[in-house]
């Protein structure tokens, strides 16, 4: 999807925030952020603080953060403060992998995006890099490393994930 395409150009096309649209138009770096860590990965109210800290870290590195979620059946690329709070505080917020996107969009549901859904929506919006707290489904235990098929379904692809663990 072109960042300048009309919002109604395609059904269920991702809606880019004004800040993300402007950054893409100016060829400035934009980093996609998954939202499952906010909705399902951390306890409240710490989750909202961490979400703000993640966005600030991206800004400090000179890029525009684009937290991704589906709200009321609409994929959103770049959340405002109220949308971010909703993802962090709504106990009914679903957890959406890329396979869950079509049913959620059709039902008008809301959900936080996993790595696979973030990669899929980021690619549709023209974003090429995203950061995450970790790749769910990657396990070190046992004689061989195992990776969930859900995590690998979106690769190889046009988006490069970066996982940073402290």
Coordinates of N, CA and C in Angstrom, one line a residue:
X1 N 0.8 -1.2 0.0 CA 0.0 0.0 0.0 C 0.9 1.2 0.0
X2 N 0.5 2.2 -0.8 CA 1.3 3.4 -0.9 C 0.9 4.3 0.3
X3 N 1.9 4.9 1.0 CA 1.5 5.7 2.1 C 0.6 6.9 1.8
X4 N 0.5 7.2 0.5 CA -0.3 8.4 0.1 C -1.6 7.9 -0.5
X5 N -1.9 6.6 -0.5 CA -3.1 6.1 -1.1 C -4.3 6.5 -0.2
X6 N -5.4 6.8 -0.8 CA -6.6 7.1 0.0 C -6.9 6.0 1.0
X7 N -7.4 6.4 2.1 CA -7.7 5.4 3.2 C -8.7 4.3 2.7
X8 N -9.6 4.7 1.8 CA -10.6 3.7 1.4 C -10.2 3.0 0.1
X9 N -8.9 3.0 -0.2 CA -8.4 2.5 -1.5 C -8.6 1.0 -1.6
X10 N -8.4 0.3 -0.5 CA -8.6 -1.2 -0.5 C -9.2 -1.6 0.8
X11 N -10.1 -2.6 0.8 CA -10.7 -3.0 2.1 C -9.7 -3.5 3.0
X12 N -9.7 -3.1 4.2 CA -8.8 -3.5 5.3 C -7.4 -3.1 5.1
X13 N -7.1 -2.1 4.3 CA -5.8 -1.6 4.1 C -5.3 -1.0 5.4
X14 N -4.0 -1.2 5.7 CA -3.5 -0.6 6.9 C -3.6 0.9 6.9
X15 N -4.0 1.5 8.0 CA -4.1 3.0 8.1 C -2.8 3.4 8.8
X16 N -2.1 4.3 8.2 CA -0.8 4.9 8.7 C -1.1 6.1 9.5
X17 N -0.5 6.3 10.6 CA -0.6 7.5 11.4 C 0.0 8.7 10.5
X18 N -0.4 9.9 10.8 CA 0.2 11.0 10.1 C 1.7 11.1 10.2
X19 N 2.2 10.8 11.4 CA 3.7 10.8 11.6 C 4.4 9.8 10.8
X20 N 3.8 8.6 10.7 CA 4.4 7.5 9.9 C 4.3 7.9 8.4
X21 N 3.2 8.4 8.0 CA 3.0 8.8 6.6 C 4.0 9.8 6.2
X22 N 4.2 10.8 7.1 CA 5.1 11.9 6.8 C 6.6 11.4 6.8
X23 N 6.9 10.5 7.7 CA 8.3 10.0 7.7 C 8.6 9.2 6.4
X24 N 7.6 8.4 6.0 CA 7.9 7.6 4.8 C 8.0 8.5 3.6
X25 N 7.1 9.5 3.5 CA 7.2 10.5 2.4 C 8.5 11.2 2.3
X26 N 9.1 11.5 3.5 CA 10.4 12.2 3.6 C 11.6 11.2 3.5
X27 N 11.3 9.9 3.4 CA 12.3 8.9 3.3 C 13.1 8.8 4.6
X28 N 12.5 9.1 5.7 CA 13.1 8.9 7.1 C 12.9 7.5 7.6
X29 N 13.7 7.0 8.4 CA 13.6 5.7 8.9 C 12.3 5.5 9.8
X30 N 11.7 4.4 9.6 CA 10.5 4.0 10.4 C 10.7 2.6 10.9
X31 N 10.5 2.4 12.2 CA 10.7 1.0 12.8 C 9.3 0.6 13.3
X32 N 8.9 -0.6 12.8 CA 7.6 -1.2 13.2 C 7.9 -1.9 14.6
X33 N 6.9 -1.8 15.5 CA 6.9 -2.4 16.8 C 5.7 -3.3 16.9
X34 N 5.9 -4.5 17.4 CA 4.7 -5.4 17.6 C 4.1 -5.0 18.9
X35 N 2.8 -5.3 19.0 CA 2.0 -4.9 20.2 C 1.7 -6.0 21.2
X36 N 1.9 -7.2 20.8 CA 1.6 -8.3 21.7 C 2.3 -8.2 23.1
X37 N 3.6 -7.7 23.0 CA 4.3 -7.6 24.3 C 3.6 -6.6 25.2
X38 N 2.9 -5.6 24.6 CA 2.2 -4.6 25.4 C 0.9 -5.2 26.0
X39 N 0.1 -5.9 25.1 CA -1.2 -6.4 25.6 C -1.1 -7.7 26.4
X40 N -0.1 -8.6 26.0 CA -0.1 -9.9 26.6 C 1.2 -10.3 27.2
X41 N 2.3 -9.5 27.0 CA 3.6 -9.9 27.5 C 4.0 -9.4 28.8
X42 N 3.4 -8.3 29.3 CA 3.9 -7.6 30.5 C 2.6 -7.3 31.4
X43 N 2.8 -7.3 32.7 CA 1.7 -6.9 33.6 C 1.4 -5.4 33.5
X44 N 0.1 -5.1 33.8 CA -0.3 -3.7 33.9 C 0.1 -3.2 35.2
X45 N 0.5 -2.0 35.4 CA 0.6 -0.9 34.4 C 2.0 -0.8 33.7
X46 N 2.9 -1.8 34.1 CA 4.2 -1.7 33.5 C 4.2 -1.8 32.0
X47 N 3.2 -2.5 31.4 CA 3.2 -2.7 30.0 C 3.1 -1.3 29.2
X48 N 2.3 -0.4 29.7 CA 2.1 0.9 29.1 C 3.4 1.7 29.2
X49 N 4.1 1.6 30.4 CA 5.4 2.3 30.5 C 6.4 1.8 29.6
X50 N 6.5 0.5 29.4 CA 7.4 -0.1 28.5 C 7.1 0.3 27.1
X51 N 5.9 0.3 26.7 CA 5.5 0.7 25.4 C 6.0 2.1 25.1
X52 N 5.9 3.0 26.0 CA 6.4 4.4 25.8 C 7.9 4.4 25.7
X53 N 8.5 3.6 26.6 CA 10.0 3.5 26.6 C 10.5 2.9 25.2
X54 N 9.8 1.9 24.7 CA 10.2 1.4 23.4 C 10.2 2.4 22.3
X55 N 9.1 3.2 22.3 CA 8.9 4.2 21.3 C 10.0 5.3 21.4
X56 N 10.3 5.6 22.7 CA 11.3 6.6 22.9 C 12.7 6.2 22.5
X57 N 13.0 4.9 22.7 CA 14.3 4.3 22.2 C 14.4 4.4 20.7
X58 N 13.3 4.1 20.0 CA 13.4 4.3 18.6 C 13.6 5.7 18.2
X59 N 12.9 6.6 18.8 CA 13.1 8.1 18.5 C 14.5 8.5 18.8
X60 N 15.1 8.0 19.9 CA 16.5 8.4 20.3 C 17.5 7.9 19.3
X61 N 17.1 6.9 18.6 CA 18.0 6.3 17.5 C 17.8 7.1 16.2
X62 N 16.9 8.0 16.2 CA 16.7 8.8 14.9 C 15.6 8.3 14.0
X63 N 14.8 7.4 14.5 CA 13.7 6.8 13.6 C 12.3 7.1 14.2
X64 N 11.3 6.9 13.4 CA 9.9 7.1 13.9 C 9.4 5.7 14.3
X65 N 8.8 5.6 15.5 CA 8.2 4.3 15.9 C 6.9 4.1 15.3
X66 N 6.5 2.9 14.9 CA 5.2 2.6 14.3 C 4.7 1.3 15.0
X67 N 4.1 1.5 16.2 CA 3.5 0.4 16.9 C 2.3 -0.1 16.1
X68 N 2.2 -1.4 15.9 CA 1.1 -1.9 15.0 C 0.1 -2.7 15.8
X69 N -1.2 -2.5 15.5 CA -2.3 -3.2 16.2 C -3.4 -3.2 15.2
X70 N -4.4 -4.0 15.5 CA -5.7 -4.0 14.8 C -6.7 -3.4 15.8
X71 N -7.4 -2.3 15.4 CA -8.4 -1.7 16.3 C -9.7 -1.6 15.5
X72 N -10.7 -2.3 16.1 CA -12.1 -2.3 15.5 C -12.1 -2.7 14.0
X73 N -11.3 -3.8 13.7 CA -11.2 -4.3 12.4 C -10.3 -3.5 11.4
X74 N -9.6 -2.6 11.9 CA -8.7 -1.8 11.0 C -7.3 -1.9 11.5
X75 N -6.4 -2.4 10.6 CA -5.0 -2.4 10.9 C -4.4 -1.0 11.0
X76 N -3.7 -0.7 12.1 CA -3.2 0.6 12.4 C -1.7 0.5 12.5
X77 N -1.0 1.4 11.7 CA 0.5 1.4 11.7 C 0.9 2.8 12.3
X78 N 1.3 2.7 13.6 CA 1.6 3.9 14.3 C 0.4 4.3 15.1
X79 N 0.5 4.2 16.4 CA -0.6 4.4 17.3 C -0.4 5.7 18.1
X80 N -1.6 6.4 18.3 CA -1.5 7.6 19.1 C -1.6 7.2 20.6
X81 N -1.5 8.1 21.5 CA -1.5 7.8 22.9 C -2.7 7.1 23.4
X82 N -3.9 7.5 22.9 CA -5.1 6.8 23.3 C -5.2 5.4 22.8
X83 N -4.7 5.2 21.6 CA -4.7 3.8 21.0 C -3.8 2.9 21.7
X84 N -2.6 3.5 22.0 CA -1.6 2.7 22.8 C -2.1 2.3 24.2
X85 N -2.8 3.3 24.8 CA -3.4 3.0 26.1 C -4.5 1.9 26.0
X86 N -5.2 1.9 24.9 CA -6.3 0.9 24.7 C -5.6 -0.5 24.6
X87 N -4.6 -0.6 23.8 CA -3.9 -1.9 23.6 C -3.4 -2.4 24.9
X88 N -2.8 -1.5 25.7 CA -2.2 -1.8 27.0 C -3.3 -2.2 28.1
X89 N -4.5 -1.6 28.0 CA -5.4 -1.7 29.1 C -6.6 -2.6 28.8
X90 N -7.0 -2.9 27.6 CA -8.2 -3.6 27.3 C -8.0 -5.1 27.5
X91 N -8.7 -5.7 28.5 CA -8.5 -7.1 28.8 C -9.1 -8.0 27.7
X92 N -9.9 -7.4 26.8 CA -10.5 -8.2 25.7 C -9.6 -8.2 24.4
X93 N -8.5 -7.5 24.5 CA -7.6 -7.4 23.3 C -7.1 -8.8 22.9
X94 N -7.4 -9.1 21.7 CA -6.9 -10.4 21.2 C -5.4 -10.4 20.9
X95 N -4.9 -11.6 20.7 CA -3.5 -11.8 20.3 C -3.6 -12.3 18.8
X96 N -3.1 -11.5 17.9 CA -3.3 -11.8 16.5 C -2.0 -12.2 15.8
X97 N -1.9 -13.4 15.3 CA -0.8 -13.8 14.4 C -1.3 -13.5 13.0
X98 N -0.4 -13.7 12.0 CA -0.9 -13.3 10.6 C -2.0 -14.1 10.1
X99 N -2.1 -15.4 10.6 CA -3.3 -16.2 10.2 C -4.6 -15.8 10.8
X100 N -4.5 -15.0 11.9 CA -5.7 -14.5 12.6 C -6.2 -13.2 12.0
X101 N -5.4 -12.5 11.2 CA -5.8 -11.2 10.7 C -7.1 -11.2 9.9
X102 N -7.3 -12.0 8.9 CA -8.5 -12.0 8.1 C -9.7 -12.1 8.9
X103 N -9.8 -13.1 9.8 CA -11.1 -13.2 10.6 C -11.3 -12.0 11.5
X104 N -10.2 -11.5 12.1 CA -10.3 -10.4 13.0 C -10.8 -9.1 12.2
X105 N -10.2 -8.9 11.0 CA -10.7 -7.8 10.2 C -12.1 -7.9 9.8
X106 N -12.5 -9.1 9.4 CA -13.9 -9.3 9.0 C -14.9 -9.1 10.1
X107 N -14.5 -9.5 11.3 CA -15.4 -9.4 12.5 C -15.3 -8.0 13.1
X108 N -14.4 -7.2 12.7 CA -14.3 -5.8 13.3 C -13.7 -5.9 14.7
X109 N -12.9 -6.9 14.9 CA -12.3 -7.2 16.2 C -11.0 -6.3 16.4
X110 N -10.6 -6.3 17.7 CA -9.3 -5.6 18.0 C -8.3 -6.6 18.5
X111 N -7.1 -6.4 18.2 CA -6.0 -7.3 18.7 C -4.6 -6.7 18.6
X112 N -3.8 -7.2 19.5 CA -2.4 -6.9 19.4 C -1.7 -7.8 18.4
X113 N -0.7 -7.3 17.7 CA -0.1 -8.1 16.7 C 1.2 -8.9 17.2
X114 N 1.3 -10.1 16.8 CA 2.5 -10.9 17.1 C 3.6 -10.5 16.1
X115 N 4.7 -11.2 16.2 CA 5.8 -11.0 15.2 C 5.3 -11.2 13.8
X116 N 4.6 -12.3 13.6 CA 4.2 -12.7 12.2 C 3.2 -11.7 11.6
X117 N 2.2 -11.2 12.4 CA 1.3 -10.2 12.0 C 1.9 -8.9 11.8
X118 N 2.9 -8.5 12.7 CA 3.6 -7.3 12.5 C 4.4 -7.3 11.2
X119 N 5.1 -8.3 10.9 CA 5.9 -8.4 9.7 C 5.0 -8.3 8.5
X120 N 3.8 -9.0 8.5 CA 2.9 -8.9 7.4 C 2.4 -7.5 7.2
X121 N 1.9 -6.9 8.2 CA 1.3 -5.6 8.1 C 2.4 -4.5 7.8
X122 N 3.5 -4.7 8.4 CA 4.6 -3.7 8.1 C 5.0 -3.8 6.6
X123 N 5.1 -5.0 6.1 CA 5.4 -5.1 4.6 C 4.3 -4.5 3.8
X124 N 3.1 -4.7 4.1 CA 2.0 -4.1 3.3 C 2.1 -2.5 3.4
X125 N 2.6 -2.0 4.5 CA 2.7 -0.5 4.6 C 4.0 0.0 4.1
X126 N 4.9 -0.8 3.6 CA 6.1 -0.4 3.1 C 7.2 -0.2 4.1
X127 N 7.1 -0.7 5.3 CA 8.1 -0.7 6.3 C 9.0 -1.9 6.1
X128 N 10.3 -1.7 6.4 CA 11.2 -2.8 6.1 C 12.0 -3.3 7.3
X129 N 11.8 -2.7 8.5 CA 12.5 -3.1 9.7 C 11.5 -3.0 10.9
X130 N 11.6 -4.0 11.7 CA 10.8 -3.9 13.0 C 11.6 -4.5 14.1
X131 N 11.3 -4.0 15.3 CA 12.0 -4.5 16.5 C 11.0 -5.2 17.4
X132 N 11.5 -6.1 18.2 CA 10.6 -6.9 19.1 C 11.4 -7.3 20.3
X133 N 10.7 -7.6 21.4 CA 11.4 -8.0 22.6 C 11.8 -9.5 22.5
X134 N 11.4 -10.2 21.5 CA 11.8 -11.6 21.4 C 10.9 -12.3 20.4
X135 N 11.4 -13.3 19.8 CA 10.7 -14.1 18.8 C 10.0 -15.3 19.5
X136 N 8.7 -15.2 19.7 CA 7.9 -16.2 20.4 C 8.1 -17.5 19.6
X137 N 8.1 -18.6 20.3 CA 8.2 -19.9 19.6 C 9.6 -20.3 19.3
X138 N 10.6 -19.6 19.7 CA 12.0 -20.0 19.5 C 12.5 -20.5 20.9
X139 N 12.9 -21.8 20.9 CA 13.2 -22.4 22.1 C 14.6 -23.0 22.1
X140 N 15.4 -22.7 23.2 CA 16.7 -23.2 23.3 C 16.8 -24.5 23.9
X141 N 15.8 -24.9 24.7 CA 15.8 -26.2 25.4 C 15.9 -27.4 24.5
X142 N 16.5 -28.4 25.0 CA 16.6 -29.6 24.2 C 17.8 -29.7 23.4
X143 N 18.0 -30.8 22.7 CA 19.2 -31.1 21.9 C 19.3 -30.2 20.7
X144 N 18.2 -29.7 20.1 CA 18.2 -28.9 18.9 C 17.3 -27.7 19.2
X145 N 17.6 -26.6 18.6 CA 16.7 -25.4 18.7 C 15.5 -25.6 17.8
X146 N 14.3 -25.2 18.4 CA 13.1 -25.4 17.6 C 12.5 -24.0 17.4
X147 N 11.9 -23.8 16.3 CA 11.2 -22.5 16.0 C 9.8 -22.8 15.6
X148 N 8.9 -22.1 16.1 CA 7.5 -22.3 15.8 C 7.2 -22.1 14.3
X149 N 6.4 -22.9 13.7 CA 6.0 -22.7 12.3 C 5.4 -21.3 12.1
X150 N 4.7 -20.8 13.1 CA 4.0 -19.5 13.0 C 5.0 -18.4 12.9
X151 N 6.2 -18.5 13.6 CA 7.2 -17.5 13.5 C 7.8 -17.5 12.1
X152 N 8.0 -18.7 11.5 CA 8.7 -18.7 10.2 C 7.8 -18.5 9.0
X153 N 6.5 -18.5 9.2 CA 5.6 -18.4 8.0 C 5.8 -17.1 7.3
X154 N 6.3 -16.1 7.9 CA 6.4 -14.8 7.3 C 7.8 -14.6 6.7
X155 N 8.7 -15.5 6.7 CA 10.0 -15.4 6.1 C 10.3 -16.5 5.1
X156 N 11.1 -16.2 4.1 CA 11.8 -15.0 3.8 C 10.8 -13.9 3.4
X157 N 11.1 -12.7 3.7 CA 10.2 -11.7 3.3 C 11.0 -10.3 3.3
X158 N 10.2 -9.3 2.9 CA 10.8 -8.0 2.8 C 11.1 -7.2 4.1
X159 N 10.8 -7.8 5.2 CA 10.9 -7.1 6.5 C 12.0 -7.8 7.3
X160 N 12.9 -7.0 7.9 CA 13.9 -7.6 8.7 C 13.6 -7.4 10.2
X161 N 13.5 -8.5 11.0 CA 13.2 -8.4 12.4 C 14.5 -8.2 13.2
X162 N 14.4 -7.4 14.3 CA 15.5 -7.2 15.2 C 15.0 -7.5 16.6
X163 N 15.6 -8.4 17.3 CA 15.2 -8.8 18.6 C 16.3 -8.4 19.5
X164 N 16.0 -7.6 20.5 CA 17.0 -7.2 21.5 C 16.6 -7.7 22.9
X165 N 17.5 -8.4 23.5 CA 17.3 -8.8 24.9 C 18.3 -8.3 25.8
X166 N 17.9 -7.7 26.9 CA 18.8 -7.1 27.8 C 19.3 -8.0 28.9

